[in-house]
């Protein structure tokens, strides 16, 4: 699905136009400015006003892209916990356009209501609030739902909301987002999450070359634990405009805190001019929730820590430094091996940074230090430099 190109963020996960009628919830002087665009989680809904990233926005229109269908929806269908992207409405002077950005969408099967366990087209999930939603009649087995979630340190999803939709266009649509692992370019398949196998064609891929560790959105038909993909789109923050605010999870942080990755989708740089709220540079730790406002070339202008949703403890040990001599590289799988007795295979992708004049093709027999993360059981290199 083609994503909304945000104008003027993880700017972020939601945004609003300064000309909108909504007021600003944030009291800190540095937070009074509302960014031009935003991505994030809906915190509150009151009539046509929603709160995202601590800012209130008047909503002028709502849509969801289901394949090639641009489905118009009502503001009454917005709910706290939904992931959205906001941008100035192109047809109205006042109010924001809201695009829904669920992680998973499809038919729900409730496997254990009391424990909050359910599946969406075979994807196993848990949501503690599900029991109340079922008891109140908001969700039943067989409903078509949107699931908003955050990535976890393992290969699962931290569910934020489950919302039912009744729409003839949506009833047969299925999509899921997640990180690629076990990519097999010969047989055109990869794993997504803990148990899903995605079968794709070269023509179904959008946004660049597939690689392990990249976050993708997959649309298609699910049969058991296999998805026959009609579209695989790489999700990145490469084209984020200045003054966008993004909410998200730190999925990698450089050892010197000079850069970080958000939601597995892109890298942001920290400079001497970066402002911090509710924390400082030392609080940039993998698994921490933040809101980042972006400047030129994905520079972080401002970082605000969400201390109420800190999940960093569950990410302990997920960042790893590996040192040694590179034995060989594999250009097909974009990986290399390092070590002698204990040989590690490390994968690179579009977000891997090579320092000290290194390139992927020049790695063989080089002594290197690799900053890597464990993603779905595989080492994904974020930064590679010569070993001092």
XYZ file of N, CA and C in Angstrom, residues 84-341:
774
model
N -1.875 6.470 13.608
C -2.345 7.323 12.517
C -1.214 8.224 12.027
N -1.439 8.802 10.861
C -0.558 9.837 10.309
C -1.420 11.039 9.991
N -1.007 12.223 10.443
C -1.755 13.451 10.202
C -0.995 14.362 9.260
N -1.749 15.058 8.428
C -1.185 16.054 7.518
C -2.254 17.095 7.243
N -1.851 18.292 6.776
C -2.850 19.311 6.441
C -3.829 18.785 5.402
N -5.107 19.069 5.603
C -6.122 18.618 4.657
C -6.014 19.401 3.358
N -5.923 18.727 2.207
C -5.699 19.439 0.940
C -6.907 20.219 0.440
N -8.095 19.939 0.976
C -9.302 20.585 0.445
C -9.969 21.526 1.430
N -9.455 21.581 2.671
C -10.072 22.455 3.664
C -9.004 23.272 4.364
N -9.313 24.524 4.652
C -8.341 25.418 5.286
C -8.136 25.064 6.746
N -9.144 24.472 7.372
C -9.082 24.148 8.792
C -9.266 22.648 8.970
N -8.476 22.057 9.839
C -8.617 20.636 10.124
C -7.565 19.797 9.436
N -7.308 18.639 10.030
C -6.257 17.744 9.556
C -6.841 16.540 8.828
N -6.027 16.016 7.916
C -6.363 14.741 7.286
C -5.698 13.634 8.094
N -6.461 12.605 8.435
C -5.964 11.484 9.229
C -5.943 10.234 8.364
N -4.777 9.620 8.275
C -4.668 8.334 7.583
C -4.401 7.246 8.610
N -5.218 6.209 8.610
C -5.049 5.102 9.546
C -3.877 4.233 9.111
N -3.037 3.850 10.091
C -1.819 3.086 9.808
C -1.744 1.853 10.705
N -2.680 0.909 10.577
C -2.640 -0.279 11.435
C -1.441 -1.166 11.117
N -1.060 -1.978 12.092
C 0.016 -2.942 11.888
C -0.505 -4.209 11.219
N -1.721 -4.592 11.590
C -2.351 -5.799 11.053
C -3.818 -5.486 10.793
N -4.363 -6.001 9.705
C -5.783 -5.835 9.413
C -6.309 -7.109 8.784
N -7.474 -7.568 9.261
C -8.065 -8.784 8.718
C -9.139 -9.327 9.632
N -9.454 -10.601 9.480
C -10.536 -11.247 10.221
C -10.017 -11.771 11.557
N -10.746 -11.456 12.639
C -10.329 -11.856 13.977
C -10.968 -13.179 14.381
N -10.158 -14.036 15.005
C -10.637 -15.252 15.660
C -10.241 -15.166 17.125
N -11.194 -15.262 18.018
C -10.921 -15.147 19.452
C -10.630 -16.536 19.997
N -9.403 -16.751 20.452
C -8.991 -18.075 20.920
C -9.147 -18.240 22.423
N -8.960 -17.168 23.190
C -9.173 -17.208 24.643
C -9.518 -15.802 25.105
N -10.800 -15.542 25.222
C -11.254 -14.189 25.549
C -10.687 -13.709 26.875
N -10.728 -14.562 27.893
C -10.346 -14.130 29.241
C -8.876 -13.745 29.333
N -8.025 -14.428 28.562
C -6.593 -14.099 28.586
C -6.218 -13.118 27.484
N -7.210 -12.707 26.680
C -6.953 -11.720 25.631
C -6.257 -12.267 24.409
N -6.299 -13.580 24.202
C -5.599 -14.181 23.070
C -6.517 -14.267 21.851
N -5.961 -13.918 20.700
C -6.730 -13.956 19.465
C -5.781 -14.077 18.283
N -6.342 -14.328 17.119
C -5.553 -14.340 15.892
C -6.239 -13.455 14.861
N -5.444 -12.900 13.958
C -5.970 -12.199 12.790
C -5.372 -12.881 11.570
N -6.229 -13.599 10.859
C -5.776 -14.388 9.704
C -4.561 -15.242 10.041
N -4.603 -15.872 11.214
C -3.561 -16.801 11.612
C -2.427 -16.213 12.414
N -2.363 -14.882 12.560
C -1.303 -14.239 13.340
C -1.724 -14.212 14.804
N -0.972 -14.884 15.677
C -1.325 -14.974 17.091
C -0.946 -13.691 17.820
N -1.895 -13.139 18.586
C -1.702 -11.877 19.290
C -2.347 -11.955 20.661
N -1.956 -11.015 21.538
C -2.553 -10.913 22.868
C -2.854 -9.462 23.175
N -4.056 -9.206 23.716
C -4.467 -7.854 24.088
C -5.295 -7.955 25.365
N -4.759 -7.508 26.519
C -5.463 -7.668 27.794
C -6.870 -7.072 27.819
N -7.119 -6.034 27.011
C -8.425 -5.378 27.028
C -9.449 -6.065 26.126
N -9.057 -7.157 25.478
C -9.968 -7.816 24.541
C -11.216 -8.337 25.234
N -11.056 -8.890 26.432
C -12.203 -9.457 27.145
C -13.310 -8.431 27.331
N -12.944 -7.217 27.726
C -13.943 -6.161 27.924
C -14.601 -5.779 26.603
N -13.823 -5.725 25.526
C -14.387 -5.376 24.220
C -15.412 -6.410 23.765
N -15.115 -7.682 24.035
C -16.048 -8.747 23.661
C -17.295 -8.691 24.534
N -17.108 -8.533 25.846
C -18.248 -8.490 26.767
C -19.179 -7.327 26.460
N -18.611 -6.220 25.992
C -19.416 -5.037 25.685
C -20.014 -5.083 24.278
N -19.729 -6.152 23.547
C -20.298 -6.315 22.219
C -19.605 -5.537 21.125
N -18.410 -4.987 21.423
C -17.698 -4.201 20.408
C -17.007 -5.083 19.369
N -16.629 -6.298 19.767
C -15.915 -7.201 18.861
C -16.448 -8.619 19.035
N -16.624 -9.301 17.909
C -16.996 -10.709 17.901
C -16.093 -11.462 16.923
N -15.972 -12.756 17.130
C -15.228 -13.565 16.186
C -15.804 -13.439 14.790
N -14.933 -13.308 13.791
C -15.371 -13.129 12.414
C -15.441 -11.688 11.969
N -15.282 -10.745 12.912
C -15.266 -9.324 12.546
C -13.976 -8.982 11.807
N -14.050 -7.957 10.955
C -12.853 -7.411 10.314
C -12.323 -6.294 11.205
N -11.058 -6.388 11.606
C -10.502 -5.456 12.584
C -9.183 -4.867 12.101
N -8.860 -3.715 12.676
C -7.528 -3.128 12.550
C -6.822 -3.268 13.892
N -5.603 -3.769 13.858
C -4.782 -3.917 15.059
C -3.606 -2.957 14.958
N -3.477 -2.069 15.933
C -2.311 -1.181 16.010
C -1.371 -1.729 17.068
N -0.073 -1.746 16.773
C 0.880 -2.328 17.716
C 2.257 -1.731 17.530
N 3.129 -2.022 18.491
C 4.537 -1.639 18.439
C 5.392 -2.894 18.319
N 6.605 -2.772 17.761
C 7.499 -3.933 17.733
C 7.960 -4.299 19.131
N 8.320 -5.551 19.319
C 8.858 -6.014 20.593
C 10.287 -6.499 20.390
N 10.960 -6.784 21.511
C 12.349 -7.235 21.441
C 12.448 -8.638 20.862
N 11.356 -9.388 20.913
C 11.375 -10.743 20.359
C 10.860 -10.676 18.928
N 9.919 -11.510 18.585
C 9.391 -11.491 17.221
C 7.882 -11.306 17.221
N 7.375 -10.691 18.290
C 5.944 -10.505 18.405
C 5.530 -9.057 18.260
N 4.325 -8.762 18.759
C 3.752 -7.430 18.649
C 3.159 -7.037 19.999
N 3.378 -5.783 20.401
C 2.740 -5.227 21.588
C 1.489 -4.490 21.126
N 0.323 -5.111 21.335
C -0.924 -4.582 20.797
C -1.373 -3.362 21.588
N -1.711 -2.294 20.857
C -2.201 -1.053 21.459
C -3.713 -0.927 21.369
N -4.302 -1.447 20.299
C -5.753 -1.361 20.132
C -6.219 -2.389 19.114
N -7.491 -2.772 19.254
C -8.169 -3.641 18.290
C -9.517 -2.992 18.011
N -9.749 -2.592 16.764
C -10.954 -1.832 16.424
C -11.670 -2.498 15.254
N -12.977 -2.713 15.421
C -13.812 -3.334 14.394
C -14.258 -2.302 13.360
N -14.291 -2.728 12.083
C -14.810 -1.890 11.007
C -15.790 -2.707 10.171
N -16.883 -2.069 9.778
C -17.852 -2.692 8.881
C -17.842 -1.928 7.564
N -17.277 -2.556 6.535
C -17.149 -1.904 5.241
C -16.986 -2.984 4.177
N -17.791 -2.924 3.137
C -17.766 -3.953 2.104
C -16.419 -4.016 1.389
N -15.767 -2.877 1.243
C -14.475 -2.857 0.554
C -13.405 -3.552 1.391
N -13.512 -3.431 2.713
C -12.459 -3.921 3.596
C -12.573 -5.398 3.939
N -13.739 -5.989 3.792
C -13.985 -7.313 4.368
C -13.046 -8.400 3.842
N -12.516 -8.240 2.626
C -11.605 -9.245 2.066
C -10.148 -8.781 2.055
N -9.880 -7.633 2.672
C -8.516 -7.087 2.653
C -7.714 -7.624 3.832
N -6.438 -7.963 3.580
C -5.544 -8.418 4.645
C -4.193 -7.748 4.484
N -3.650 -7.270 5.586
C -2.293 -6.717 5.572
C -1.633 -6.961 6.911
N -0.313 -6.994 6.895
C 0.463 -7.130 8.121
C 1.811 -6.462 7.916
N 2.333 -5.851 8.988
C 3.661 -5.257 8.964
C 4.575 -6.013 9.919
N 5.875 -5.961 9.640
C 6.840 -6.592 10.521
C 8.227 -6.584 9.912
N 9.181 -7.179 10.630
C 10.568 -7.217 10.171
C 10.855 -8.506 9.407
N 11.614 -8.358 8.329
C 11.997 -9.505 7.503
C 13.082 -10.314 8.208
N 12.939 -11.636 8.177
C 14.017 -12.536 8.600
C 14.029 -13.742 7.663
N 15.173 -14.433 7.652
C 15.333 -15.642 6.829
C 14.945 -15.398 5.369
N 15.404 -14.275 4.835
C 15.101 -13.936 3.443
C 15.770 -14.929 2.492
N 14.982 -15.485 1.591
C 15.467 -16.429 0.581
C 15.164 -15.830 -0.788
N 16.169 -15.165 -1.377
C 15.956 -14.492 -2.655
C 15.856 -15.474 -3.819
N 16.365 -16.676 -3.625
C 16.276 -17.673 -4.695
C 14.847 -18.182 -4.848
N 14.234 -18.514 -3.721
C 12.875 -19.054 -3.747
C 11.809 -17.998 -3.471
N 12.246 -16.734 -3.345
C 11.337 -15.596 -3.185
C 10.385 -15.789 -2.006
N 10.985 -15.896 -0.809
C 10.177 -16.020 0.395
C 10.960 -15.485 1.586
N 10.243 -15.126 2.636
C 10.876 -14.697 3.885
C 9.899 -14.922 5.023
N 10.436 -14.818 6.246
C 9.600 -14.921 7.441
C 9.252 -13.538 7.959
N 8.068 -13.463 8.544
C 7.597 -12.230 9.166
C 7.101 -12.603 10.550
N 7.737 -12.035 11.594
C 7.338 -12.388 12.942
C 7.738 -13.807 13.284
N 6.976 -14.410 14.200
C 7.366 -15.698 14.748
C 7.056 -16.875 13.835
N 5.975 -16.786 13.057
C 5.527 -17.996 12.386
C 5.095 -17.825 10.943
N 5.035 -16.609 10.434
C 4.501 -16.394 9.092
C 5.575 -16.549 8.020
N 5.216 -17.191 6.928
C 6.052 -17.258 5.738
C 5.385 -16.448 4.637
N 6.141 -15.542 4.040
C 5.622 -14.701 2.965
C 6.237 -15.155 1.645
N 5.389 -15.457 0.671
C 5.825 -15.793 -0.681
C 5.516 -14.597 -1.573
N 6.533 -14.136 -2.307
C 6.356 -12.913 -3.082
C 6.905 -13.087 -4.488
N 6.665 -12.102 -5.336
C 7.279 -12.045 -6.662
C 8.103 -10.770 -6.745
N 9.022 -10.712 -7.685
C 9.840 -9.507 -7.830
C 8.971 -8.292 -8.132
N 7.911 -8.491 -8.893
C 7.043 -7.376 -9.273
C 6.190 -6.867 -8.121
N 6.097 -7.639 -7.047
C 5.263 -7.223 -5.915
C 6.008 -6.341 -4.922
N 7.327 -6.170 -5.101
C 8.149 -5.431 -4.135
C 8.216 -3.956 -4.509
N 7.980 -3.092 -3.520
C 8.068 -1.647 -3.722
C 8.991 -1.039 -2.672
N 9.723 -0.009 -3.065
C 10.522 0.740 -2.107
C 11.981 0.354 -2.035
N 12.433 -0.548 -2.916
C 13.847 -0.894 -2.907
C 14.079 -2.388 -2.800
N 15.311 -2.748 -2.422
C 15.735 -4.142 -2.335
C 15.388 -4.705 -0.963
N 14.775 -5.887 -0.929
C 14.471 -6.538 0.339
C 15.760 -6.986 1.025
N 15.759 -6.930 2.361
C 16.912 -7.377 3.145
C 16.428 -7.743 4.536
N 17.156 -8.640 5.190
C 16.816 -9.001 6.557
C 16.889 -7.777 7.463
N 15.944 -7.691 8.392
C 15.927 -6.591 9.348
C 15.115 -5.396 8.923
N 14.671 -5.339 7.661
C 13.856 -4.217 7.206
C 12.403 -4.417 7.623
N 11.732 -3.299 7.896
C 10.310 -3.320 8.241
C 9.505 -3.180 6.957
N 8.569 -4.104 6.741
C 7.782 -4.089 5.512
C 6.297 -4.202 5.824
N 5.517 -3.753 4.875
C 4.072 -3.963 4.911
C 3.720 -4.935 3.797
N 2.986 -5.972 4.160
C 2.634 -7.026 3.209
C 1.120 -7.074 3.048
N 0.667 -7.061 1.811
C -0.739 -7.281 1.498
C -0.852 -8.546 0.664
N -1.953 -9.269 0.851
C -2.139 -10.485 0.075
C -3.199 -11.368 0.674
N -3.063 -12.652 0.444
C -4.025 -13.633 0.939
C -3.314 -14.594 1.875
N -3.880 -14.753 3.075
C -3.294 -15.636 4.073
C -3.955 -17.003 4.012
N -3.116 -18.042 3.924
C -3.594 -19.419 3.969
C -2.794 -20.123 5.054
N -3.411 -20.318 6.222
C -2.680 -20.852 7.355
C -1.599 -19.874 7.775
N -0.364 -20.351 7.863
C 0.761 -19.497 8.247
C 1.543 -18.979 7.044
N 0.947 -19.051 5.865
C 1.599 -18.583 4.646
C 0.804 -17.446 4.027
N 1.517 -16.405 3.593
C 0.885 -15.284 2.901
C 1.382 -15.269 1.464
N 0.470 -15.334 0.530
C 0.807 -15.109 -0.872
C 0.665 -13.617 -1.128
N 1.799 -12.930 -1.214
C 1.803 -11.466 -1.229
C 1.476 -10.916 -2.606
N 0.575 -9.947 -2.619
C 0.333 -9.169 -3.835
C 1.160 -7.897 -3.828
N 1.587 -7.469 -2.627
C 2.426 -6.276 -2.521
C 3.268 -6.354 -1.259
N 4.552 -6.059 -1.399
C 5.479 -5.958 -0.267
C 6.139 -4.594 -0.362
N 5.874 -3.736 0.606
C 6.425 -2.379 0.564
C 7.353 -2.145 1.748
N 8.569 -1.701 1.448
C 9.527 -1.366 2.503
C 9.119 -0.036 3.126
N 8.990 -0.036 4.458
C 8.558 1.154 5.178
C 9.783 1.873 5.746
N 9.964 3.139 5.390
C 11.113 3.907 5.874
C 10.688 5.329 6.196
N 11.606 6.052 6.820
C 11.436 7.489 7.049
C 12.366 8.288 6.138
N 12.739 7.717 5.004
C 13.704 8.366 4.115
C 13.211 9.700 3.575
N 11.913 9.830 3.364
C 11.378 11.035 2.721
C 10.603 11.920 3.685
N 10.913 11.818 4.963
C 10.234 12.640 5.958
C 10.620 14.103 5.766
N 9.636 14.980 5.771
C 9.898 16.405 5.629
C 10.289 17.024 6.965
N 10.897 18.202 6.892
C 11.254 18.925 8.108
C 10.010 19.209 8.938
N 10.204 19.336 10.227
C 9.141 19.704 11.161
C 8.016 18.677 11.160
N 8.400 17.421 11.195
C 7.454 16.321 11.389
C 7.762 15.687 12.735
N 6.711 15.318 13.446
C 6.900 14.692 14.758
C 6.474 13.234 14.674
N 7.369 12.359 15.120
C 7.102 10.922 15.062
C 7.201 10.331 16.462
N 6.238 9.499 16.772
C 6.268 8.738 18.016
C 6.738 7.331 17.696
N 7.595 6.785 18.532
C 8.024 5.434 18.240
C 8.973 4.861 19.267
N 9.443 3.669 18.953
C 10.285 2.883 19.841
C 11.714 2.886 19.317
N 12.672 3.120 20.201
C 14.086 3.056 19.820
C 14.471 1.594 19.605
N 14.716 1.227 18.360
C 15.068 -0.159 18.055
C 16.575 -0.365 17.911
N 17.344 0.713 17.907
C 18.807 0.653 17.989
C 19.301 2.029 18.376
N 20.373 2.054 19.206
C 21.008 3.311 19.602
C 22.514 3.133 19.474
N 23.184 4.091 18.828
C 24.641 4.040 18.693
C 25.298 4.087 20.069
N 26.445 3.445 20.190
C 27.142 3.416 21.476
C 27.439 4.809 22.004
N 27.745 5.756 21.097
C 28.060 7.118 21.528
C 26.830 8.034 21.525
N 25.641 7.450 21.329
C 24.358 8.189 21.354
C 24.257 9.228 20.235
N 25.042 9.079 19.188
C 25.026 10.067 18.101
C 23.927 9.800 17.075
N 23.311 8.632 17.150
C 22.265 8.278 16.190
C 21.397 7.183 16.795
N 20.208 7.042 16.235
C 19.317 5.966 16.671
C 18.395 5.582 15.524
N 17.836 4.380 15.635
C 16.818 3.931 14.691
C 15.478 3.865 15.407
N 14.425 4.195 14.670
C 13.086 4.242 15.230
C 12.200 3.234 14.501
N 11.583 2.365 15.276
C 10.599 1.420 14.718
C 11.145 0.570 13.570
N 12.463 0.345 13.552
C 13.115 -0.423 12.477
C 12.984 0.251 11.112
N 12.566 1.521 11.067
C 12.232 2.124 9.772
C 13.189 3.215 9.323
N 14.104 3.641 10.171
C 15.000 4.694 9.725
C 15.862 5.224 10.845
N 16.915 5.941 10.431
C 17.921 6.459 11.360
C 17.780 7.963 11.491
N 17.964 8.447 12.719
C 17.954 9.875 13.008
C 19.248 10.229 13.729
N 19.780 11.410 13.413
C 21.057 11.848 13.961
C 20.851 12.823 15.109
N 21.633 12.648 16.161
C 21.609 13.522 17.330
C 22.794 14.474 17.237
N 22.542 15.769 17.402
C 23.601 16.776 17.317
C 23.663 17.570 18.617
N 24.627 18.497 18.664
C 24.752 19.363 19.843
C 23.545 20.276 19.996
N 22.797 20.477 18.911
C 21.629 21.364 18.956
C 20.335 20.620 19.292
N 20.385 19.300 19.373
C 19.175 18.535 19.688
C 18.689 18.869 21.096
N 17.409 19.216 21.224
C 16.802 19.518 22.520
C 16.167 18.253 23.101
N 16.224 18.150 24.437
C 15.659 16.988 25.116
C 14.615 17.435 26.127
N 13.532 16.653 26.232
C 12.499 16.897 27.229
C 12.261 15.623 28.030
N 12.104 15.786 29.347
C 11.842 14.671 30.264
C 12.961 13.640 30.234
N 14.177 14.110 29.963
C 15.322 13.224 29.936
C 16.489 13.899 29.256
N 17.553 13.153 29.032
C 18.715 13.701 28.341
C 19.292 12.638 27.414
N 20.417 12.967 26.804
C 21.024 12.091 25.802
C 21.292 10.689 26.350
N 21.645 10.608 27.628
C 21.964 9.312 28.216
C 20.754 8.393 28.331
N 19.557 8.970 28.213
C 18.339 8.164 28.297
C 17.959 7.538 26.954
N 18.750 7.777 25.921
C 18.519 7.108 24.639
C 18.970 5.657 24.769
N 18.021 4.784 25.032
C 18.284 3.367 25.277
C 17.307 2.545 24.443
N 17.799 1.477 23.857
C 16.940 0.618 23.042
C 15.716 0.182 23.837
N 14.542 0.272 23.204
C 13.293 -0.100 23.855
C 12.549 1.051 24.480
N 13.149 2.254 24.481
C 12.514 3.435 25.062
C 11.576 4.081 24.048
N 10.413 4.553 24.534
C 9.472 5.276 23.681
C 9.826 6.755 23.671
N 9.828 7.357 22.476
C 10.126 8.779 22.349
C 9.203 9.419 21.310
N 9.222 10.743 21.300
C 8.676 11.527 20.196
C 9.818 12.376 19.668
N 10.067 12.298 18.367
C 11.176 13.043 17.774
C 10.641 13.976 16.709
N 11.113 15.230 16.752
C 10.793 16.208 15.713
C 12.005 16.331 14.810
N 11.782 16.211 13.505
C 12.889 16.075 12.574
C 13.223 17.369 11.858
N 14.504 17.495 11.495
C 14.985 18.595 10.679
C 15.594 18.055 9.402
N 16.473 18.846 8.796
C 17.094 18.470 7.531
C 17.904 17.185 7.674
N 17.798 16.310 6.672
C 18.560 15.060 6.623
C 18.323 14.187 7.854
N 17.072 14.156 8.304
C 16.678 13.328 9.445
C 17.483 13.641 10.709
N 17.787 14.921 10.896
C 18.390 15.368 12.153
C 17.299 15.500 13.204
N 17.564 15.018 14.401
C 16.604 15.131 15.494
C 16.697 16.526 16.100
N 15.670 17.347 15.878
C 15.649 18.687 16.463
C 15.260 18.633 17.929
N 14.313 17.770 18.247
C 13.826 17.661 19.623
C 13.428 16.221 19.903
N 13.776 15.749 21.083
C 13.422 14.400 21.511
C 12.723 14.495 22.856
N 11.528 13.957 22.924
C 10.775 13.921 24.179
C 10.599 12.468 24.592
N 10.927 12.158 25.836
C 10.846 10.788 26.330
C 9.461 10.511 26.902
N 8.918 9.353 26.554
C 7.628 8.911 27.081
C 7.899 7.934 28.211
N 8.091 8.470 29.403
C 8.486 7.634 30.529
C 7.368 6.726 31.023
N 6.124 7.003 30.617
C 5.002 6.163 31.038
C 4.962 4.846 30.273
N 5.646 4.785 29.135
C 5.606 3.577 28.305
C 7.004 3.038 28.043
N 7.871 3.136 29.060
C 9.241 2.655 28.916
C 9.260 1.128 28.936
N 9.755 0.533 27.862
C 9.821 -0.924 27.750
C 11.262 -1.389 27.600
N 12.209 -0.525 28.045
C 13.620 -0.795 27.763
C 14.133 -2.049 28.464
N 13.569 -2.406 29.630
C 14.069 -3.580 30.344
C 13.915 -4.860 29.530
N 12.831 -4.953 28.767
C 12.611 -6.170 27.974
C 13.560 -6.253 26.784
N 14.272 -5.158 26.480
C 15.217 -5.142 25.365
C 16.655 -5.359 25.825
N 16.867 -5.591 27.125
C 18.228 -5.798 27.628
C 18.898 -6.963 26.898
N 20.119 -6.736 26.437
C 20.858 -7.778 25.743
C 20.547 -7.888 24.270
N 19.645 -7.040 23.769
C 19.293 -7.113 22.355
C 20.271 -6.339 21.474
N 20.959 -5.359 22.070
C 22.053 -4.653 21.390
C 23.346 -5.399 21.678
N 24.167 -5.614 20.678
C 25.375 -6.396 20.887
C 26.510 -5.840 20.042
N 27.727 -5.849 20.606
C 28.937 -5.480 19.871
C 29.710 -6.754 19.542
N 30.117 -6.878 18.295
C 30.860 -8.057 17.845
C 32.170 -7.585 17.228
N 33.279 -8.154 17.676
C 34.593 -7.795 17.157
C 35.267 -9.019 16.558
N 36.065 -8.784 15.515
C 36.816 -9.886 14.940
C 37.167 -9.640 13.492
N 37.707 -10.677 12.869
C 38.110 -10.602 11.469
C 37.012 -11.182 10.587
N 36.674 -10.452 9.540
C 35.640 -10.915 8.615
C 36.207 -12.039 7.752
N 35.541 -13.182 7.765
C 35.999 -14.327 6.980
C 35.609 -14.209 5.515
N 34.354 -13.886 5.282
C 33.863 -13.830 3.905
C 32.565 -13.042 3.867
N 32.192 -12.619 2.658
C 30.924 -11.929 2.473
C 30.051 -12.731 1.509
N 28.747 -12.534 1.619
C 27.775 -13.180 0.739
C 26.930 -12.078 0.122
N 27.218 -11.747 -1.139
C 26.534 -10.623 -1.776
C 25.076 -10.936 -2.093
N 24.748 -12.195 -2.250
C 23.350 -12.553 -2.508
C 22.489 -12.290 -1.288
N 22.966 -12.730 -0.128
C 22.206 -12.575 1.112
C 22.578 -11.314 1.883
N 23.536 -10.532 1.338
C 24.007 -9.320 2.009
C 24.369 -9.614 3.466
N 25.305 -10.552 3.626
C 25.742 -10.956 4.956
C 27.239 -11.221 4.934
N 27.821 -11.329 6.125
C 29.221 -11.716 6.236
C 29.391 -12.534 7.499
N 30.482 -13.316 7.536
C 30.782 -14.108 8.722
C 32.002 -13.527 9.409
N 32.020 -13.686 10.720
C 33.100 -13.119 11.519
C 33.431 -14.103 12.635
N 34.717 -14.187 13.000
C 35.124 -15.064 14.086
C 35.845 -16.292 13.587
N 36.378 -17.079 14.549
C 37.106 -18.294 14.195
C 36.368 -19.524 14.729
N 36.423 -19.733 16.046
C 35.710 -20.886 16.603
C 34.194 -20.648 16.591
